[in-house]
PDB file of C-alpha atoms and ligand atoms in Angstrom:
ATOM      1  CA  MET A 342      -0.042   0.149  -0.147  1.00 93.00           C
ATOM      2  CA  LYS A 343       1.553   3.396  -1.201  1.00 97.00           C
ATOM      3  CA  ILE A 344       0.954   6.172   1.483  1.00 98.00           C
ATOM      4  CA  GLY A 345       0.400   9.736   0.075  1.00 98.00           C
ATOM      5  CA  PHE A 346       1.065  13.131   2.243  1.00 98.00           C
ATOM      6  CA  ILE A 347       0.255  16.350   1.128  1.00 98.00           C
ATOM      7  CA  GLY A 348       1.469  19.113   3.241  1.00 98.00           C
ATOM      8  CA  THR A 349       4.766  18.371   4.895  1.00 98.00           C
ATOM      9  CA  GLY A 350       4.828  21.317   7.383  1.00 97.00           C
ATOM     10  CA  SER A 351       5.230  20.761  10.924  1.00 96.00           C
ATOM     11  CA  MET A 352       2.611  18.047  11.609  1.00 97.00           C
ATOM     12  CA  GLY A 353       3.079  16.087   8.041  1.00 98.00           C
ATOM     13  CA  SER A 354       6.948  15.997   8.762  1.00 97.00           C
ATOM     14  CA  ILE A 355       6.553  14.620  11.952  1.00 97.00           C
ATOM     15  CA  LEU A 356       4.578  12.263  11.092  1.00 98.00           C
ATOM     16  CA  ILE A 357       6.720  11.455   8.570  1.00 98.00           C
ATOM     17  CA  ASP A 358       9.820  11.064  10.347  1.00 97.00           C
ATOM     18  CA  ALA A 359       8.126   9.167  13.093  1.00 97.00           C
ATOM     19  CA  PHE A 360       6.113   6.447  10.652  1.00 98.00           C
ATOM     20  CA  ILE A 361      10.205   6.124   9.180  1.00 98.00           C
ATOM     21  CA  HIS A 362      11.798   5.661  12.754  1.00 97.00           C
ATOM     22  CA  SER A 363       9.065   3.414  14.242  1.00 97.00           C
ATOM     23  CA  GLY A 364       9.673   0.896  11.261  1.00 97.00           C
ATOM     24  CA  ALA A 365       5.917   1.283  10.360  1.00 98.00           C
ATOM     25  CA  LEU A 366       6.902   2.637   6.963  1.00 98.00           C
ATOM     26  CA  LEU A 367       9.993   2.356   4.690  1.00 98.00           C
ATOM     27  CA  PRO A 368      10.497   5.924   2.872  1.00 98.00           C
ATOM     28  CA  THR A 369       9.948   4.029  -0.139  1.00 98.00           C
ATOM     29  CA  ASP A 370       6.431   3.335   0.863  1.00 98.00           C
ATOM     30  CA  MET A 371       5.618   7.247   0.956  1.00 98.00           C
ATOM     31  CA  VAL A 372       5.180  10.060  -1.879  1.00 98.00           C
ATOM     32  CA  ILE A 373       5.029  13.259  -0.167  1.00 98.00           C
ATOM     33  CA  SER A 374       3.885  17.224  -2.069  1.00 98.00           C
ATOM     34  CA  ASN A 375       4.151  20.171  -0.284  1.00 98.00           C
ATOM     35  CA  ARG A 376       3.264  23.462  -1.701  1.00 97.00           C
ATOM     36  CA  THR A 377       7.020  24.564  -1.017  1.00 97.00           C
ATOM     37  CA  ILE A 378       8.456  22.022  -2.621  1.00 97.00           C
ATOM     38  CA  ASP A 379      12.300  22.348  -1.547  1.00 96.00           C
ATOM     39  CA  LYS A 380      10.409  21.525   2.061  1.00 96.00           C
ATOM     40  CA  ALA A 381       9.340  18.589   0.493  1.00 97.00           C
ATOM     41  CA  LYS A 382      13.066  17.920  -0.767  1.00 97.00           C
ATOM     42  CA  GLN A 383      14.596  18.424   2.352  1.00 97.00           C
ATOM     43  CA  LEU A 384      12.537  15.304   3.911  1.00 97.00           C
ATOM     44  CA  ALA A 385      13.598  13.746   0.893  1.00 97.00           C
ATOM     45  CA  ASP A 386      17.113  14.099   1.589  1.00 97.00           C
ATOM     46  CA  LYS A 387      16.764  13.200   4.887  1.00 96.00           C
ATOM     47  CA  HIS A 388      15.313   9.656   4.144  1.00 97.00           C
ATOM     48  CA  THR A 389      16.766   7.888   0.874  1.00 97.00           C
ATOM     49  CA  GLY A 390      14.006   6.868  -0.909  1.00 97.00           C
ATOM     50  CA  LEU A 391      10.912   8.767   0.049  1.00 98.00           C
ATOM     51  CA  GLU A 392       9.611   9.662  -3.279  1.00 98.00           C
ATOM     52  CA  VAL A 393       8.451  13.910  -4.132  1.00 98.00           C
ATOM     53  CA  ALA A 394       5.686  14.295  -6.383  1.00 98.00           C
ATOM     54  CA  LYS A 395       5.512  17.420  -8.511  1.00 96.00           C
ATOM     55  CA  SER A 396       1.759  18.118  -7.403  1.00 97.00           C
ATOM     56  CA  ASN A 397      -1.186  16.547  -4.878  1.00 98.00           C
ATOM     57  CA  ILE A 398      -2.854  15.177  -8.414  1.00 98.00           C
ATOM     58  CA  GLU A 399       0.363  13.222  -8.801  1.00 98.00           C
ATOM     59  CA  VAL A 400       0.587  11.893  -4.846  1.00 98.00           C
ATOM     60  CA  MET A 401      -3.241  10.950  -5.678  1.00 98.00           C
ATOM     61  CA  LEU A 402      -2.764   8.832  -8.608  1.00 98.00           C
ATOM     62  CA  LYS A 403       0.389   7.036  -6.609  1.00 98.00           C
ATOM     63  CA  CYS A 404      -1.373   6.320  -3.369  1.00 98.00           C
ATOM     64  CA  ASP A 405      -4.074   4.373  -1.705  1.00 97.00           C
ATOM     65  CA  LEU A 406      -3.829   6.169   1.592  1.00 98.00           C
ATOM     66  CA  ILE A 407      -3.244   9.811   1.882  1.00 98.00           C
ATOM     67  CA  PHE A 408      -2.928  12.059   4.856  1.00 98.00           C
ATOM     68  CA  LEU A 409      -4.037  15.485   4.418  1.00 98.00           C
ATOM     69  CA  CYS A 410      -1.356  17.520   6.426  1.00 98.00           C
ATOM     70  CA  VAL A 411      -2.481  21.304   5.466  1.00 98.00           C
ATOM     71  CA  LYS A 412      -4.083  23.964   7.640  1.00 96.00           C
ATOM     72  CA  PRO A 413      -8.081  24.909   7.299  1.00 94.00           C
ATOM     73  CA  LYS A 414      -7.639  27.789   5.020  1.00 92.00           C
ATOM     74  CA  GLU A 415      -5.423  25.454   2.726  1.00 94.00           C
ATOM     75  CA  TYR A 416      -8.173  23.010   2.032  1.00 94.00           C
ATOM     76  CA  LYS A 417     -10.038  24.453  -0.320  1.00 91.00           C
ATOM     77  CA  ASN A 418      -6.771  24.892  -2.843  1.00 94.00           C
ATOM     78  CA  VAL A 419      -6.069  21.435  -2.002  1.00 97.00           C
ATOM     79  CA  ILE A 420      -9.395  19.944  -2.562  1.00 96.00           C
ATOM     80  CA  ASP A 421     -10.469  21.584  -5.988  1.00 95.00           C
ATOM     81  CA  GLU A 422      -7.296  20.311  -7.274  1.00 96.00           C
ATOM     82  CA  ILE A 423      -7.994  16.641  -6.395  1.00 97.00           C
ATOM     83  CA  ARG A 424     -11.136  16.331  -6.436  1.00 95.00           C
ATOM     84  CA  THR A 425     -11.765  15.189 -10.004  1.00 95.00           C
ATOM     85  CA  ILE A 426      -9.369  12.404  -9.323  1.00 97.00           C
ATOM     86  CA  SER A 427     -10.023  11.138  -6.548  1.00 97.00           C
ATOM     87  CA  LEU A 428     -11.245   7.639  -6.240  1.00 97.00           C
ATOM     88  CA  ASP A 429     -14.085   6.239  -3.559  1.00 96.00           C
ATOM     89  CA  SER A 430     -11.575   3.330  -2.927  1.00 97.00           C
ATOM     90  CA  GLN A 431      -9.005   5.690  -1.662  1.00 98.00           C
ATOM     91  CA  ILE A 432      -8.822   6.718   1.689  1.00 98.00           C
ATOM     92  CA  ILE A 433      -8.102  10.502   2.856  1.00 98.00           C
ATOM     93  CA  VAL A 434      -6.869  10.897   6.112  1.00 98.00           C
ATOM     94  CA  SER A 435      -7.332  14.557   7.354  1.00 98.00           C
ATOM     95  CA  ILE A 436      -5.216  15.304  10.644  1.00 98.00           C
ATOM     96  CA  THR A 437      -7.376  19.115  10.931  1.00 95.00           C
ATOM     97  CA  SER A 438     -10.051  19.062  13.641  1.00 93.00           C
ATOM     98  CA  ALA A 439     -11.655  22.141  12.161  1.00 94.00           C
ATOM     99  CA  VAL A 440     -12.850  20.255   8.809  1.00 95.00           C
ATOM    100  CA  LEU A 441     -15.712  18.157   9.737  1.00 94.00           C
ATOM    101  CA  ILE A 442     -15.738  14.592   8.212  1.00 96.00           C
ATOM    102  CA  GLU A 443     -19.485  15.510   6.462  1.00 94.00           C
ATOM    103  CA  HIS A 444     -18.224  18.019   4.768  1.00 93.00           C
ATOM    104  CA  LEU A 445     -14.921  15.994   3.437  1.00 95.00           C
ATOM    105  CA  GLU A 446     -17.601  13.325   2.236  1.00 95.00           C
ATOM    106  CA  GLU A 447     -19.550  16.153   0.529  1.00 94.00           C
ATOM    107  CA  TRP A 448     -16.370  17.337  -1.183  1.00 94.00           C
ATOM    108  CA  LEU A 449     -14.540  14.187  -1.940  1.00 96.00           C
ATOM    109  CA  PRO A 450     -15.983  10.536  -2.853  1.00 97.00           C
ATOM    110  CA  CYS A 451     -13.181   9.002  -0.619  1.00 97.00           C
ATOM    111  CA  LYS A 452     -13.072   7.371   2.089  1.00 98.00           C
ATOM    112  CA  ILE A 453     -12.588   9.396   5.225  1.00 98.00           C
ATOM    113  CA  ALA A 454     -10.923   9.226   8.386  1.00 98.00           C
ATOM    114  CA  LYS A 455     -10.086  12.276  10.882  1.00 98.00           C
ATOM    115  CA  VAL A 456      -7.023  11.923  12.752  1.00 98.00           C
ATOM    116  CA  ILE A 457      -5.812  14.313  14.698  1.00 98.00           C
ATOM    117  CA  PRO A 458      -1.970  13.607  16.162  1.00 98.00           C
ATOM    118  CA  SER A 459       0.288  15.356  18.173  1.00 98.00           C
ATOM    119  CA  ILE A 460       3.701  16.398  18.893  1.00 97.00           C
ATOM    120  CA  THR A 461       4.353  13.238  20.992  1.00 98.00           C
ATOM    121  CA  ASN A 462       3.692  11.172  18.291  1.00 97.00           C
ATOM    122  CA  TYR A 463       7.226  12.027  17.190  1.00 96.00           C
ATOM    123  CA  VAL A 464       8.928  10.804  20.151  1.00 96.00           C
ATOM    124  CA  ARG A 465       6.346   7.584  19.711  1.00 96.00           C
ATOM    125  CA  SER A 466       4.048   8.421  22.822  1.00 96.00           C
ATOM    126  CA  GLY A 467       0.731  10.364  23.225  1.00 96.00           C
ATOM    127  CA  ALA A 468      -2.472   9.622  21.702  1.00 97.00           C
ATOM    128  CA  THR A 469      -4.015   9.706  18.172  1.00 98.00           C
ATOM    129  CA  LEU A 470      -7.901  10.508  18.039  1.00 98.00           C
ATOM    130  CA  CYS A 471      -9.465   8.729  15.201  1.00 98.00           C
ATOM    131  CA  MET A 472     -13.028   9.315  13.551  1.00 98.00           C
ATOM    132  CA  TYR A 473     -14.272   7.816  10.657  1.00 98.00           C
ATOM    133  CA  SER A 474     -16.960   8.223   8.190  1.00 97.00           C
ATOM    134  CA  GLU A 475     -19.383   5.618   7.470  1.00 97.00           C
ATOM    135  CA  ARG A 476     -17.522   4.833   4.252  1.00 97.00           C
ATOM    136  CA  MET A 477     -14.576   3.524   6.429  1.00 97.00           C
ATOM    137  CA  LEU A 478     -15.413  -0.370   6.197  1.00 97.00           C
ATOM    138  CA  GLU A 479     -13.467  -2.451   9.287  1.00 97.00           C
ATOM    139  CA  GLU A 480     -10.450  -3.281   7.457  1.00 97.00           C
ATOM    140  CA  ASP A 481      -9.918  -0.096   6.307  1.00 97.00           C
ATOM    141  CA  VAL A 482     -10.300   1.159   9.652  1.00 98.00           C
ATOM    142  CA  ARG A 483      -7.128  -1.350  11.432  1.00 98.00           C
ATOM    143  CA  VAL A 484      -4.930  -0.702   8.285  1.00 97.00           C
ATOM    144  CA  ILE A 485      -4.581   2.809  10.040  1.00 98.00           C
ATOM    145  CA  GLU A 486      -5.237   1.882  13.755  1.00 98.00           C
ATOM    146  CA  ASP A 487      -2.414  -0.590  13.084  1.00 98.00           C
ATOM    147  CA  LEU A 488      -0.454   2.472  11.369  1.00 98.00           C
ATOM    148  CA  LEU A 489      -0.851   4.965  14.613  1.00 98.00           C
ATOM    149  CA  ALA A 490      -0.182   2.049  17.124  1.00 98.00           C
ATOM    150  CA  TYR A 491       3.592   2.388  16.205  1.00 98.00           C
ATOM    151  CA  ILE A 492       3.996   6.193  17.422  1.00 98.00           C
ATOM    152  CA  SER A 493       1.264   6.719  19.338  1.00 98.00           C
ATOM    153  CA  LYS A 494      -2.199   5.307  21.357  1.00 97.00           C
ATOM    154  CA  PRO A 495      -4.688   5.607  18.296  1.00 98.00           C
ATOM    155  CA  LEU A 496      -7.767   6.197  20.368  1.00 98.00           C
ATOM    156  CA  ARG A 497     -11.464   6.590  19.007  1.00 98.00           C
ATOM    157  CA  VAL A 498     -13.414   9.669  20.095  1.00 97.00           C
ATOM    158  CA  ASP A 499     -16.941  11.379  18.801  1.00 97.00           C
ATOM    159  CA  GLU A 500     -16.353  14.483  16.521  1.00 96.00           C
ATOM    160  CA  ALA A 501     -18.612  16.551  18.441  1.00 95.00           C
ATOM    161  CA  TYR A 502     -15.898  16.324  21.233  1.00 96.00           C
ATOM    162  CA  THR A 503     -12.551  16.970  18.674  1.00 94.00           C
ATOM    163  CA  ARG A 504     -11.873  20.463  20.242  1.00 95.00           C
ATOM    164  CA  ILE A 505     -11.706  19.139  23.850  1.00 97.00           C
ATOM    165  CA  CYS A 506      -9.859  16.525  23.186  1.00 98.00           C
ATOM    166  CA  SER A 507      -7.523  17.646  20.910  1.00 98.00           C
ATOM    167  CA  ASP A 508      -6.749  20.896  23.243  1.00 98.00           C
ATOM    168  CA  ILE A 509      -5.715  18.254  25.575  1.00 98.00           C
ATOM    169  CA  SER A 510      -3.779  16.095  23.689  1.00 98.00           C
ATOM    170  CA  SER A 511      -2.460  18.027  20.868  1.00 98.00           C
ATOM    171  CA  CYS A 512      -2.393  21.668  22.499  1.00 98.00           C
ATOM    172  CA  GLY A 513      -1.841  20.209  25.461  1.00 98.00           C
ATOM    173  CA  PRO A 514       2.010  19.739  25.296  1.00 98.00           C
ATOM    174  CA  ALA A 515       2.491  23.158  24.705  1.00 98.00           C
ATOM    175  CA  PHE A 516       0.446  24.681  27.105  1.00 98.00           C
ATOM    176  CA  MET A 517       2.460  22.230  29.329  1.00 97.00           C
ATOM    177  CA  ALA A 518       5.693  23.244  27.999  1.00 97.00           C
ATOM    178  CA  PHE A 519       4.767  26.721  29.175  1.00 97.00           C
ATOM    179  CA  PHE A 520       3.946  26.228  32.260  1.00 96.00           C
ATOM    180  CA  LEU A 521       7.027  24.701  32.536  1.00 97.00           C
ATOM    181  CA  GLN A 522       8.826  27.781  30.883  1.00 98.00           C
ATOM    182  CA  LYS A 523       7.368  29.655  33.455  1.00 97.00           C
ATOM    183  CA  PHE A 524       8.677  27.814  36.846  1.00 98.00           C
ATOM    184  CA  ILE A 525      11.733  27.689  35.084  1.00 98.00           C
ATOM    185  CA  ASP A 526      11.983  31.300  34.632  1.00 98.00           C
ATOM    186  CA  ALA A 527      10.994  32.368  38.299  1.00 98.00           C
ATOM    187  CA  ALA A 528      13.419  29.156  39.477  1.00 98.00           C
ATOM    188  CA  ILE A 529      16.420  31.158  38.025  1.00 98.00           C
ATOM    189  CA  LEU A 530      14.910  34.838  39.154  1.00 98.00           C
ATOM    190  CA  LYS A 531      14.432  34.378  42.306  1.00 98.00           C
ATOM    191  CA  THR A 532      16.990  31.824  43.136  1.00 98.00           C
ATOM    192  CA  GLY A 533      19.767  32.153  40.471  1.00 97.00           C
ATOM    193  CA  ILE A 534      20.036  27.968  40.021  1.00 98.00           C
ATOM    194  CA  SER A 535      21.098  27.710  35.976  1.00 98.00           C
ATOM    195  CA  ARG A 536      18.761  27.578  33.210  1.00 98.00           C
ATOM    196  CA  GLU A 537      20.564  24.171  32.167  1.00 98.00           C
ATOM    197  CA  LEU A 538      20.084  22.572  35.669  1.00 98.00           C
ATOM    198  CA  ALA A 539      16.449  24.208  35.963  1.00 98.00           C
ATOM    199  CA  THR A 540      15.517  22.723  32.694  1.00 98.00           C
ATOM    200  CA  GLU A 541      16.872  19.302  32.958  1.00 98.00           C
ATOM    201  CA  LEU A 542      15.042  19.259  36.415  1.00 98.00           C
ATOM    202  CA  ALA A 543      12.139  20.223  34.707  1.00 98.00           C
ATOM    203  CA  SER A 544      11.790  17.696  32.164  1.00 97.00           C
ATOM    204  CA  GLU A 545      12.808  14.578  33.571  1.00 98.00           C
ATOM    205  CA  MET A 546       9.711  15.831  36.513  1.00 98.00           C
ATOM    206  CA  LEU A 547       7.730  15.950  33.541  1.00 97.00           C
ATOM    207  CA  TYR A 548       8.598  12.803  32.321  1.00 97.00           C
ATOM    208  CA  GLY A 549       8.218  10.927  35.494  1.00 98.00           C
ATOM    209  CA  THR A 550       5.038  12.497  36.413  1.00 97.00           C
ATOM    210  CA  GLY A 551       3.515  11.307  32.751  1.00 96.00           C
ATOM    211  CA  MET A 552       4.852   7.767  33.315  1.00 97.00           C
ATOM    212  CA  LEU A 553       3.199   7.769  37.101  1.00 98.00           C
ATOM    213  CA  LEU A 554      -0.308   8.918  35.361  1.00 97.00           C
ATOM    214  CA  THR A 555       0.283   6.966  32.469  1.00 95.00           C
ATOM    215  CA  SER A 556       2.217   2.917  33.613  1.00 95.00           C
ATOM    216  CA  GLY A 557       2.127   3.984  37.251  1.00 97.00           C
ATOM    217  CA  GLY A 558      -1.561   3.704  37.994  1.00 96.00           C
ATOM    218  CA  MET A 559      -2.061   6.843  40.029  1.00 98.00           C
ATOM    219  CA  ASP A 560      -4.513   9.433  38.471  1.00 98.00           C
ATOM    220  CA  PRO A 561      -3.894  13.248  39.205  1.00 97.00           C
ATOM    221  CA  THR A 562      -5.634  13.612  41.976  1.00 97.00           C
ATOM    222  CA  THR A 563      -4.158  10.944  43.744  1.00 97.00           C
ATOM    223  CA  LEU A 564      -0.241  11.969  42.882  1.00 98.00           C
ATOM    224  CA  GLN A 565      -1.287  15.378  44.646  1.00 97.00           C
ATOM    225  CA  GLN A 566      -2.520  13.218  47.415  1.00 96.00           C
ATOM    226  CA  LYS A 567       1.073  11.112  47.625  1.00 96.00           C
ATOM    227  CA  VAL A 568       3.232  14.387  47.075  1.00 97.00           C
ATOM    228  CA  SER A 569       1.304  16.325  49.593  1.00 95.00           C
ATOM    229  CA  VAL A 570       2.752  16.002  53.157  1.00 89.00           C
ATOM    230  CA  PRO A 571      -0.151  18.014  55.410  1.00 89.00           C
ATOM    231  CA  GLY A 572       0.367  21.035  56.134  1.00 89.00           C
ATOM    232  CA  GLY A 573       3.621  20.775  54.477  1.00 95.00           C
ATOM    233  CA  ILE A 574       5.251  22.839  51.533  1.00 97.00           C
ATOM    234  CA  THR A 575       3.194  21.196  48.647  1.00 97.00           C
ATOM    235  CA  ALA A 576       0.335  21.646  49.988  1.00 96.00           C
ATOM    236  CA  GLU A 577       1.008  25.463  50.618  1.00 96.00           C
ATOM    237  CA  GLY A 578       1.860  25.814  46.884  1.00 96.00           C
ATOM    238  CA  LEU A 579      -1.176  24.201  45.520  1.00 96.00           C
ATOM    239  CA  SER A 580      -3.087  25.818  47.594  1.00 95.00           C
ATOM    240  CA  MET A 581      -1.695  29.420  46.238  1.00 96.00           C
ATOM    241  CA  MET A 582      -2.060  27.956  42.704  1.00 96.00           C
ATOM    242  CA  GLU A 583      -5.980  27.010  43.463  1.00 94.00           C
ATOM    243  CA  ASN A 584      -6.821  30.350  44.107  1.00 95.00           C
ATOM    244  CA  GLU A 585      -4.193  32.156  41.636  1.00 94.00           C
ATOM    245  CA  LEU A 586      -5.579  29.882  38.492  1.00 94.00           C
ATOM    246  CA  ASP A 587      -9.378  29.868  39.447  1.00 90.00           C
ATOM    247  CA  GLY A 588     -11.450  29.799  36.093  1.00 94.00           C
ATOM    248  CA  MET A 589      -8.036  30.133  34.090  1.00 95.00           C
ATOM    249  CA  PHE A 590      -8.669  26.347  32.855  1.00 95.00           C
ATOM    250  CA  ILE A 591     -12.457  27.081  31.793  1.00 96.00           C
ATOM    251  CA  GLU A 592     -11.348  30.476  30.030  1.00 97.00           C
ATOM    252  CA  LEU A 593      -8.506  28.438  28.124  1.00 97.00           C
ATOM    253  CA  VAL A 594     -11.615  26.373  27.033  1.00 97.00           C
ATOM    254  CA  HIS A 595     -13.594  29.106  26.158  1.00 97.00           C
ATOM    255  CA  THR A 596     -10.742  30.686  23.869  1.00 98.00           C
ATOM    256  CA  THR A 597      -9.462  27.727  22.398  1.00 97.00           C
ATOM    257  CA  HIS A 598     -13.686  26.763  21.439  1.00 96.00           C
ATOM    258  CA  ALA A 599     -14.111  30.083  19.995  1.00 97.00           C
ATOM    259  CA  LYS A 600     -11.355  30.451  17.910  1.00 96.00           C
ATOM    260  CA  TYR A 601     -12.363  26.176  16.411  1.00 95.00           C
ATOM    261  CA  GLU A 602     -16.241  27.565  15.806  1.00 95.00           C
ATOM    262  CA  GLU A 603     -14.172  30.635  13.735  1.00 95.00           C
ATOM    263  CA  GLU A 604     -12.269  28.224  11.828  1.00 94.00           C
ATOM    264  CA  LEU A 605     -15.172  26.420  11.280  1.00 93.00           C
ATOM    265  CA  ALA A 606     -17.194  29.096   9.770  1.00 92.00           C
ATOM    266  CA  LYS A 607     -14.120  30.328   7.823  1.00 92.00           C
ATOM    267  CA  VAL A 608     -13.642  27.113   6.166  1.00 90.00           C
ATOM    268  CA  LYS A 609     -17.501  26.363   5.492  1.00 86.00           C
ATOM    269  CA  SER A 610     -17.636  30.137   3.965  1.00 89.00           C
ATOM    270  CA  LEU A 611     -14.715  29.428   1.502  1.00 86.00           C
ATOM    271  CA  PHE A 612     -16.761  26.232  -0.552  1.00 81.00           C
TER     272      PHE A 612
HETATM  273  N1  NDP B1115       1.389  21.180  14.868  1.00 76.20           N
HETATM  274  C1  NDP B1115       1.061  20.388  15.494  1.00 76.20           C
HETATM  275  O1  NDP B1115       1.322  20.507  16.570  1.00 76.20           O
HETATM  276  C2  NDP B1115      -0.581  19.856  14.882  1.00 76.20           C
HETATM  277  C3  NDP B1115      -1.166  20.313  14.081  1.00 76.20           C
HETATM  278  N2  NDP B1115      -2.657  19.521  13.420  1.00 76.20           N
HETATM  279  C4  NDP B1115      -3.292  20.275  12.411  1.00 76.20           C
HETATM  280  O2  NDP B1115      -2.216  20.006  11.600  1.00 76.20           O
HETATM  281  C5  NDP B1115      -3.017  21.058  10.440  1.00 76.20           C
HETATM  282  C6  NDP B1115      -1.213  21.598   9.864  1.00 76.20           C
HETATM  283  O3  NDP B1115      -0.508  21.771  10.787  1.00 76.20           O
HETATM  284  P1  NDP B1115       1.154  22.209  10.748  1.00 76.20           P
HETATM  285  O4  NDP B1115       2.096  21.084   9.806  1.00 76.20           O
HETATM  286  O5  NDP B1115       1.430  22.582  12.219  1.00 76.20           O
HETATM  287  O6  NDP B1115       1.153  23.336   9.492  1.00 76.20           O
HETATM  288  P2  NDP B1115       2.381  23.695   8.756  1.00 76.20           P
HETATM  289  O7  NDP B1115       1.860  25.245   8.438  1.00 76.20           O
HETATM  290  O8  NDP B1115       3.250  23.629   9.412  1.00 76.20           O
HETATM  291  O9  NDP B1115       2.710  22.884   7.455  1.00 76.20           O
HETATM  292  C7  NDP B1115       0.974  23.173   6.154  1.00 76.20           C
HETATM  293  C8  NDP B1115       1.989  22.919   5.363  1.00 76.20           C
HETATM  294  O10 NDP B1115       0.872  22.749   4.006  1.00 76.20           O
HETATM  295  C9  NDP B1115       1.680  22.879   3.267  1.00 76.20           C
HETATM  296  N3  NDP B1115       0.445  23.791   2.368  1.00 76.20           N
HETATM  297  C10 NDP B1115      -0.302  24.332   1.721  1.00 76.20           C
HETATM  298  N4  NDP B1115      -0.567  24.401   1.326  1.00 76.20           N
HETATM  299  C11 NDP B1115      -1.133  23.810   0.535  1.00 76.20           C
HETATM  300  C12 NDP B1115      -1.196  23.004  -1.020  1.00 76.20           C
HETATM  301  N5  NDP B1115      -2.193  23.727  -1.554  1.00 76.20           N
HETATM  302  N6  NDP B1115      -0.742  21.944  -1.581  1.00 76.20           N
HETATM  303  C13 NDP B1115       0.415  21.375  -0.649  1.00 76.20           C
HETATM  304  N7  NDP B1115       0.893  21.788   0.495  1.00 76.20           N
HETATM  305  C14 NDP B1115       0.399  22.511   1.012  1.00 76.20           C
HETATM  306  C15 NDP B1115       2.664  24.097   3.582  1.00 76.20           C
HETATM  307  O11 NDP B1115       3.261  24.186   2.028  1.00 76.20           O
HETATM  308  P3  NDP B1115       4.468  25.674   2.352  1.00 76.20           P
HETATM  309  O12 NDP B1115       5.464  25.314   2.694  1.00 76.20           O
HETATM  310  O13 NDP B1115       4.679  26.364   1.262  1.00 76.20           O
HETATM  311  O14 NDP B1115       3.791  26.717   3.679  1.00 76.20           O
HETATM  312  C16 NDP B1115       2.674  23.764   4.761  1.00 76.20           C
HETATM  313  O15 NDP B1115       4.369  23.213   4.427  1.00 76.20           O
HETATM  314  C17 NDP B1115      -3.605  21.813  11.127  1.00 76.20           C
HETATM  315  O16 NDP B1115      -4.419  21.878  10.479  1.00 76.20           O
HETATM  316  C18 NDP B1115      -3.248  21.982  12.404  1.00 76.20           C
HETATM  317  O17 NDP B1115      -4.555  21.913  13.116  1.00 76.20           O
HETATM  318  C19 NDP B1115      -3.056  18.551  14.694  1.00 76.20           C
HETATM  319  C20 NDP B1115      -2.038  18.488  14.937  1.00 76.20           C
HETATM  320  C21 NDP B1115      -1.431  18.838  16.117  1.00 76.20           C
HETATM  321  O1  LIG B1116      -2.857  25.010  16.567  1.00 76.20           O
HETATM  322  C1  LIG B1116      -3.077  24.138  16.059  1.00 76.20           C
HETATM  323  O2  LIG B1116      -3.893  25.036  15.676  1.00 76.20           O
HETATM  324  C2  LIG B1116      -3.059  22.993  16.103  1.00 76.20           C
HETATM  325  C3  LIG B1116      -4.711  22.119  16.499  1.00 76.20           C
HETATM  326  C4  LIG B1116      -3.590  21.381  17.797  1.00 76.20           C
HETATM  327  C5  LIG B1116      -2.413  21.251  17.920  1.00 76.20           C
HETATM  328  N1  LIG B1116      -2.179  22.481  16.929  1.00 76.20           N
END
């Protein structure tokens, strides 16, 4: 089976790298295209045998399963280009939350999967959020999830919850890194500890925390309880954060959902 990638920006290239490094795919299994072709060529220089197509149409003509890794506002151009040569036997995997499966079904005759990856997939961890159109057969779903399992934990979610799942799974790494950065900056400012040491400590801490929450059998509440000695230092810090951050995460969810609605409307208006 030939796998195509249309769009080799940040996420497209992360997926290609991860599929190759994990052994899920060989470079020769893939054909890629990108608006700025040099970006695709740089990937091919890194992975001998990876084929760069001259156009998105060439990817569609050569591949059975195609990942669409472009941003919402770029869908119109890509769909217009490929719709007349798309086949109902082909599987299109869209990685964009703000493009609905029902719309992709309207625009293309293909079987449609919506899979939201995460930067964590680069190191073969984190989830991929999976949603499928009714055109997908059981064996099509199996092909996709077998592939994704090399680099992630594929989780089926209801499309109605795409945004919040993606907030946690895909935006989450950036949000957590933001917290870490603020923690590190404060540590340096207040104590003079070196950035290098603070960053190493913070990164190891986050890695270990992730392990405790996945394979370590703890949930976030248990973890807080186990670290907080009654009347101790952690409890004091947690209590301060409870007051300072009150309402902030509600505001965060409002913000991401408002942006999502804006993008959905923009995409709709293009077609
Ligand atoms: N980054 C992340 O962590 C995640 C991203 N996503 C989703 O992935 C999608 C892509 O995001 P991301 O990779 O970050 O964005 P980027 O801007 O990094 O990549 C988009 C790529 O699409 C290419 N492109 C644009 N138009 C066309 C076209 N007509 N034909 C071929 N290629 C084209 C661009 O080419 P050019 O080089 O010319 O700009 C660019 O390389 C988004 O919808 C995002 O929501 C989902 C989960 C996580
Ligand atoms: O920032 C974005 O729009 C995308 C969606 C999920 C992660 N990155």
